[in-house]
Structures are given as structure tokens and as C-alpha cells.
Amino acid sequence: MIRRILLHPDPRLRLLCQPVLAVDDAVRGLVSDLFDSMYDASGRGLAAPQIGVVQRVFVMDTAWKQGAPDPAVFINPEILSASAEQQVNEEGCLSIPDMPMRVARPAEITVMWLDETGVQRRGAFDGFAAACICHECDHLDGRLILDHEAAA
Ligand code: ZN
């Protein structure tokens, strides 16, 4: 189901999201709504607080705009390590429409998370995917791109 995406400065975008205790059908319903809402809004990532759910869940698909979809679900994500090397990407945010901003992020990260079946996963990411994961993890802590200094 397509849900309304909250817009900055909605205070619900600033809440600290709670960990998911059990990956059940309610969480899978949330994941399904996140994908519906993200694709409808033509985005590449969407976090639960952006549809008013204060839980540590986000979805991402960095590929679908260029070709085949590559949907990924992150529940209780944790960034385990981040490279000292930074990269700068122009990031958009569905909660701050039409105001892309250049943000510096770690060039490489390793992440641990649960997938939609509750299985623990671990992976390394770089490039746009790394930036997207950092952006969505920020949302789970109530942080927005506006909180970063604009990068040159
Ligand atoms: Zn965002």
C-alpha cells in the first residue's frame, strides 16, 4: 500500500527509531508499504520514519532506475566499520523534495542487518549504495541531509 511520505519539518522525522524485536508479518507488511511508496515516489531508498513508523527498517533499490530492480531490505542495520576515505554524492531525499545536496560520506562501509525473513546478513558496500545506506541509517536516528555540511 502506498503511504504518504512525511515532509520536513515534520517532527516525526526527528525521532530516534526503535529496534525491531521480531521480524513478523507486521514488519513484512511495513516493508511492502515502504517498497510501494518508494517506487511510487521514484526514489531509491525509503526509511520507516518517513511514513511515520518509528522502527529501524529501510528499503533500498539503487538499480531500478537504470535497469532491473534490485530490492534490498534492512532491518536493525548497524554500520560496523567505515573507511576513512570519503566520497561526495549529490543526495536527494523524498522528505525534502527537489532540494538535492552534496554530502560527504565514507567511501566504503561494512554493515550488519536482518533481512525480511529475520536472517542476519553482513555485507560490504561502496559507491552510491554505501551513501544510500548511510543516508537511510541517518533517518533511523532522526538525522537529515540538512544536518550535514554541504560538501564542495
Ligand atoms: Zn532521505
PDB file of C-alpha atoms and ligand atoms in Angstrom:
ATOM      1  CA  MET A   1       0.000   0.000   0.000  1.00  0.00           C
ATOM      2  CA  ILE A   2       1.306   3.420  -0.949  1.00  0.00           C
ATOM      3  CA  ARG A   3       1.678   5.545   2.176  1.00  0.00           C
ATOM      4  CA  ARG A   4       2.023   9.310   2.417  1.00  0.00           C
ATOM      5  CA  ILE A   5       5.660  10.351   2.788  1.00  0.00           C
ATOM      6  CA  LEU A   6       6.234  12.832   5.619  1.00  0.00           C
ATOM      7  CA  LEU A   7       7.912  16.081   4.658  1.00  0.00           C
ATOM      8  CA  HIS A   8      10.497  18.121   6.526  1.00  0.00           C
ATOM      9  CA  PRO A   9       9.954  19.830   9.027  1.00  0.00           C
ATOM     10  CA  ASP A  10       7.536  17.160  10.313  1.00  0.00           C
ATOM     11  CA  PRO A  11       8.794  16.436  13.851  1.00  0.00           C
ATOM     12  CA  ARG A  12       8.265  12.685  13.357  1.00  0.00           C
ATOM     13  CA  LEU A  13      11.297  12.728  11.030  1.00  0.00           C
ATOM     14  CA  ARG A  14      13.412  13.665  14.062  1.00  0.00           C
ATOM     15  CA  LEU A  15      12.537  10.708  16.300  1.00  0.00           C
ATOM     16  CA  LEU A  16      15.013   8.027  17.306  1.00  0.00           C
ATOM     17  CA  CYS A  17      13.603   4.807  15.841  1.00  0.00           C
ATOM     18  CA  GLN A  18      13.239   1.656  17.917  1.00  0.00           C
ATOM     19  CA  PRO A  19      14.793  -1.710  17.046  1.00  0.00           C
ATOM     20  CA  VAL A  20      12.505  -4.377  15.586  1.00  0.00           C
ATOM     21  CA  LEU A  21      12.076  -7.131  18.185  1.00  0.00           C
ATOM     22  CA  ALA A  22      10.671  -9.815  15.882  1.00  0.00           C
ATOM     23  CA  VAL A  23      10.609  -9.966  12.080  1.00  0.00           C
ATOM     24  CA  ASP A  24       6.948 -10.930  11.717  1.00  0.00           C
ATOM     25  CA  ASP A  25       4.140 -10.371   9.226  1.00  0.00           C
ATOM     26  CA  ALA A  26       3.554  -6.850  10.553  1.00  0.00           C
ATOM     27  CA  VAL A  27       7.170  -5.967   9.752  1.00  0.00           C
ATOM     28  CA  ARG A  28       6.883  -7.611   6.326  1.00  0.00           C
ATOM     29  CA  GLY A  29       3.731  -5.520   5.724  1.00  0.00           C
ATOM     30  CA  LEU A  30       5.711  -2.412   6.613  1.00  0.00           C
ATOM     31  CA  VAL A  31       8.460  -3.480   4.183  1.00  0.00           C
ATOM     32  CA  SER A  32       5.899  -3.974   1.430  1.00  0.00           C
ATOM     33  CA  ASP A  33       4.429  -0.495   2.076  1.00  0.00           C
ATOM     34  CA  LEU A  34       7.931   1.009   2.030  1.00  0.00           C
ATOM     35  CA  PHE A  35       8.656  -0.522  -1.395  1.00  0.00           C
ATOM     36  CA  ASP A  36       5.249   0.560  -2.794  1.00  0.00           C
ATOM     37  CA  SER A  37       5.763   4.096  -1.517  1.00  0.00           C
ATOM     38  CA  MET A  38       9.406   4.324  -2.637  1.00  0.00           C
ATOM     39  CA  TYR A  39       8.743   3.147  -6.212  1.00  0.00           C
ATOM     40  CA  ASP A  40       5.632   5.351  -6.447  1.00  0.00           C
ATOM     41  CA  ALA A  41       7.697   8.385  -5.421  1.00  0.00           C
ATOM     42  CA  SER A  42      10.505   7.392  -7.817  1.00  0.00           C
ATOM     43  CA  GLY A  43      13.040   7.056  -5.009  1.00  0.00           C
ATOM     44  CA  ARG A  44      15.955   4.706  -4.415  1.00  0.00           C
ATOM     45  CA  GLY A  45      15.627   4.416  -0.653  1.00  0.00           C
ATOM     46  CA  LEU A  46      12.932   4.928   1.969  1.00  0.00           C
ATOM     47  CA  ALA A  47      13.073   4.596   5.741  1.00  0.00           C
ATOM     48  CA  ALA A  48      10.170   3.665   8.029  1.00  0.00           C
ATOM     49  CA  PRO A  49      10.088   7.049   9.865  1.00  0.00           C
ATOM     50  CA  GLN A  50       9.419   8.716   6.504  1.00  0.00           C
ATOM     51  CA  ILE A  51       5.998   7.037   6.519  1.00  0.00           C
ATOM     52  CA  GLY A  52       5.516   7.683  10.239  1.00  0.00           C
ATOM     53  CA  VAL A  53       6.657   4.316  11.610  1.00  0.00           C
ATOM     54  CA  VAL A  54       9.270   4.711  14.328  1.00  0.00           C
ATOM     55  CA  GLN A  55      11.128   1.445  13.696  1.00  0.00           C
ATOM     56  CA  ARG A  56      14.616   0.658  12.450  1.00  0.00           C
ATOM     57  CA  VAL A  57      13.698  -0.511   8.949  1.00  0.00           C
ATOM     58  CA  PHE A  58      14.531   0.791   5.492  1.00  0.00           C
ATOM     59  CA  VAL A  59      14.372  -0.405   1.913  1.00  0.00           C
ATOM     60  CA  MET A  60      16.693   0.382  -0.952  1.00  0.00           C
ATOM     61  CA  ASP A  61      16.878  -0.233  -4.686  1.00  0.00           C
ATOM     62  CA  THR A  62      19.821   1.541  -6.275  1.00  0.00           C
ATOM     63  CA  ALA A  63      19.409  -0.235  -9.629  1.00  0.00           C
ATOM     64  CA  TRP A  64      15.796   0.013 -10.776  1.00  0.00           C
ATOM     65  CA  LYS A  65      16.071   3.422 -12.417  1.00  0.00           C
ATOM     66  CA  GLN A  66      18.860   2.144 -14.694  1.00  0.00           C
ATOM     67  CA  GLY A  67      17.613  -1.387 -15.327  1.00  0.00           C
ATOM     68  CA  ALA A  68      16.458  -4.459 -13.448  1.00  0.00           C
ATOM     69  CA  PRO A  69      15.171  -3.888  -9.906  1.00  0.00           C
ATOM     70  CA  ASP A  70      17.422  -4.958  -7.033  1.00  0.00           C
ATOM     71  CA  PRO A  71      15.270  -4.544  -3.917  1.00  0.00           C
ATOM     72  CA  ALA A  72      17.008  -4.834  -0.553  1.00  0.00           C
ATOM     73  CA  VAL A  73      15.529  -4.778   2.948  1.00  0.00           C
ATOM     74  CA  PHE A  74      17.481  -3.647   6.019  1.00  0.00           C
ATOM     75  CA  ILE A  75      16.068  -4.298   9.491  1.00  0.00           C
ATOM     76  CA  ASN A  76      18.026  -3.126  12.570  1.00  0.00           C
ATOM     77  CA  PRO A  77      21.002  -2.122  10.382  1.00  0.00           C
ATOM     78  CA  GLU A  78      24.309  -1.427  12.057  1.00  0.00           C
ATOM     79  CA  ILE A  79      27.308   0.127  10.357  1.00  0.00           C
ATOM     80  CA  LEU A  80      30.207  -1.932  11.711  1.00  0.00           C
ATOM     81  CA  SER A  81      33.036  -0.068  10.046  1.00  0.00           C
ATOM     82  CA  ALA A  82      33.537   2.855   7.715  1.00  0.00           C
ATOM     83  CA  SER A  83      36.555   3.823   5.629  1.00  0.00           C
ATOM     84  CA  ALA A  84      38.461   6.986   6.462  1.00  0.00           C
ATOM     85  CA  GLU A  85      38.303   7.765   2.758  1.00  0.00           C
ATOM     86  CA  GLN A  86      35.266   9.863   1.899  1.00  0.00           C
ATOM     87  CA  GLN A  87      33.217  10.247  -1.239  1.00  0.00           C
ATOM     88  CA  VAL A  88      30.844  13.036  -2.182  1.00  0.00           C
ATOM     89  CA  ASN A  89      27.481  12.309  -3.796  1.00  0.00           C
ATOM     90  CA  GLU A  90      24.558  14.504  -4.655  1.00  0.00           C
ATOM     91  CA  GLU A  91      21.775  13.106  -2.477  1.00  0.00           C
ATOM     92  CA  GLY A  92      18.078  13.703  -2.750  1.00  0.00           C
ATOM     93  CA  CYS A  93      15.544  12.909  -0.042  1.00  0.00           C
ATOM     94  CA  LEU A  94      11.867  12.120  -0.597  1.00  0.00           C
ATOM     95  CA  SER A  95      11.105  14.056   2.607  1.00  0.00           C
ATOM     96  CA  ILE A  96      12.870  17.169   1.264  1.00  0.00           C
ATOM     97  CA  PRO A  97      11.659  17.258  -2.343  1.00  0.00           C
ATOM     98  CA  ASP A  98      13.670  18.940  -5.074  1.00  0.00           C
ATOM     99  CA  MET A  99      16.488  20.043  -2.790  1.00  0.00           C
ATOM    100  CA  PRO A 100      19.446  17.772  -3.597  1.00  0.00           C
ATOM    101  CA  MET A 101      22.534  18.360  -1.548  1.00  0.00           C
ATOM    102  CA  ARG A 102      26.165  17.279  -1.868  1.00  0.00           C
ATOM    103  CA  VAL A 103      27.101  15.185   1.160  1.00  0.00           C
ATOM    104  CA  ALA A 104      30.459  13.619   2.088  1.00  0.00           C
ATOM    105  CA  ARG A 105      30.188  10.042   3.375  1.00  0.00           C
ATOM    106  CA  PRO A 106      32.589   7.129   3.921  1.00  0.00           C
ATOM    107  CA  ALA A 107      33.600   5.600   0.592  1.00  0.00           C
ATOM    108  CA  GLU A 108      33.224   2.048   1.948  1.00  0.00           C
ATOM    109  CA  ILE A 109      31.221   0.584   4.813  1.00  0.00           C
ATOM    110  CA  THR A 110      30.505  -2.830   6.263  1.00  0.00           C
ATOM    111  CA  VAL A 111      27.012  -3.373   7.554  1.00  0.00           C
ATOM    112  CA  MET A 112      25.145  -5.999   9.574  1.00  0.00           C
ATOM    113  CA  TRP A 113      21.352  -6.264   9.398  1.00  0.00           C
ATOM    114  CA  LEU A 114      18.373  -8.623   9.392  1.00  0.00           C
ATOM    115  CA  ASP A 115      16.587  -9.397   6.138  1.00  0.00           C
ATOM    116  CA  GLU A 116      12.818  -9.770   5.764  1.00  0.00           C
ATOM    117  CA  THR A 117      12.999 -13.414   6.856  1.00  0.00           C
ATOM    118  CA  GLY A 118      14.824 -12.477  10.062  1.00  0.00           C
ATOM    119  CA  VAL A 119      18.158 -13.886   8.889  1.00  0.00           C
ATOM    120  CA  GLN A 120      21.234 -11.924   9.901  1.00  0.00           C
ATOM    121  CA  ARG A 121      23.238 -10.631   6.942  1.00  0.00           C
ATOM    122  CA  ARG A 122      26.533  -8.878   6.637  1.00  0.00           C
ATOM    123  CA  GLY A 123      27.991  -7.089   3.631  1.00  0.00           C
ATOM    124  CA  ALA A 124      30.421  -4.510   2.309  1.00  0.00           C
ATOM    125  CA  PHE A 125      29.204  -1.616   0.188  1.00  0.00           C
ATOM    126  CA  ASP A 126      30.801   1.210  -1.733  1.00  0.00           C
ATOM    127  CA  GLY A 127      29.788   3.913  -4.178  1.00  0.00           C
ATOM    128  CA  PHE A 128      26.179   5.011  -4.303  1.00  0.00           C
ATOM    129  CA  ALA A 129      24.919   2.035  -2.262  1.00  0.00           C
ATOM    130  CA  ALA A 130      27.206   2.990   0.649  1.00  0.00           C
ATOM    131  CA  ALA A 131      25.964   6.585   0.532  1.00  0.00           C
ATOM    132  CA  CYS A 132      22.355   5.436   0.341  1.00  0.00           C
ATOM    133  CA  ILE A 133      22.727   3.116   3.353  1.00  0.00           C
ATOM    134  CA  CYS A 134      24.335   5.927   5.389  1.00  0.00           C
ATOM    135  CA  HIS A 135      21.516   8.283   4.328  1.00  0.00           C
ATOM    136  CA  GLU A 136      18.820   5.808   5.387  1.00  0.00           C
ATOM    137  CA  CYS A 137      20.590   4.916   8.657  1.00  0.00           C
ATOM    138  CA  ASP A 138      20.646   8.654   9.398  1.00  0.00           C
ATOM    139  CA  HIS A 139      16.841   8.669   9.077  1.00  0.00           C
ATOM    140  CA  LEU A 140      16.590   5.943  11.734  1.00  0.00           C
ATOM    141  CA  ASP A 141      18.422   8.282  14.120  1.00  0.00           C
ATOM    142  CA  GLY A 142      16.299  11.299  13.185  1.00  0.00           C
ATOM    143  CA  ARG A 143      19.039  12.860  11.067  1.00  0.00           C
ATOM    144  CA  LEU A 144      18.509  14.504   7.656  1.00  0.00           C
ATOM    145  CA  ILE A 145      20.873  15.608   4.883  1.00  0.00           C
ATOM    146  CA  LEU A 146      20.289  19.183   6.086  1.00  0.00           C
ATOM    147  CA  ASP A 147      22.245  18.284   9.222  1.00  0.00           C
ATOM    148  CA  HIS A 148      25.380  17.641   7.162  1.00  0.00           C
ATOM    149  CA  GLU A 149      27.638  20.383   5.976  1.00  0.00           C
ATOM    150  CA  ALA A 150      27.272  20.896   2.249  1.00  0.00           C
ATOM    151  CA  ALA A 151      30.297  19.373   0.532  1.00  0.00           C
ATOM    152  CA  ALA A 152      32.158  21.164  -2.228  1.00  0.00           C
TER     153      ALA A 152
HETATM  154 ZN    ZN B   1      16.017  10.748   2.947  1.00  0.00          ZN
END
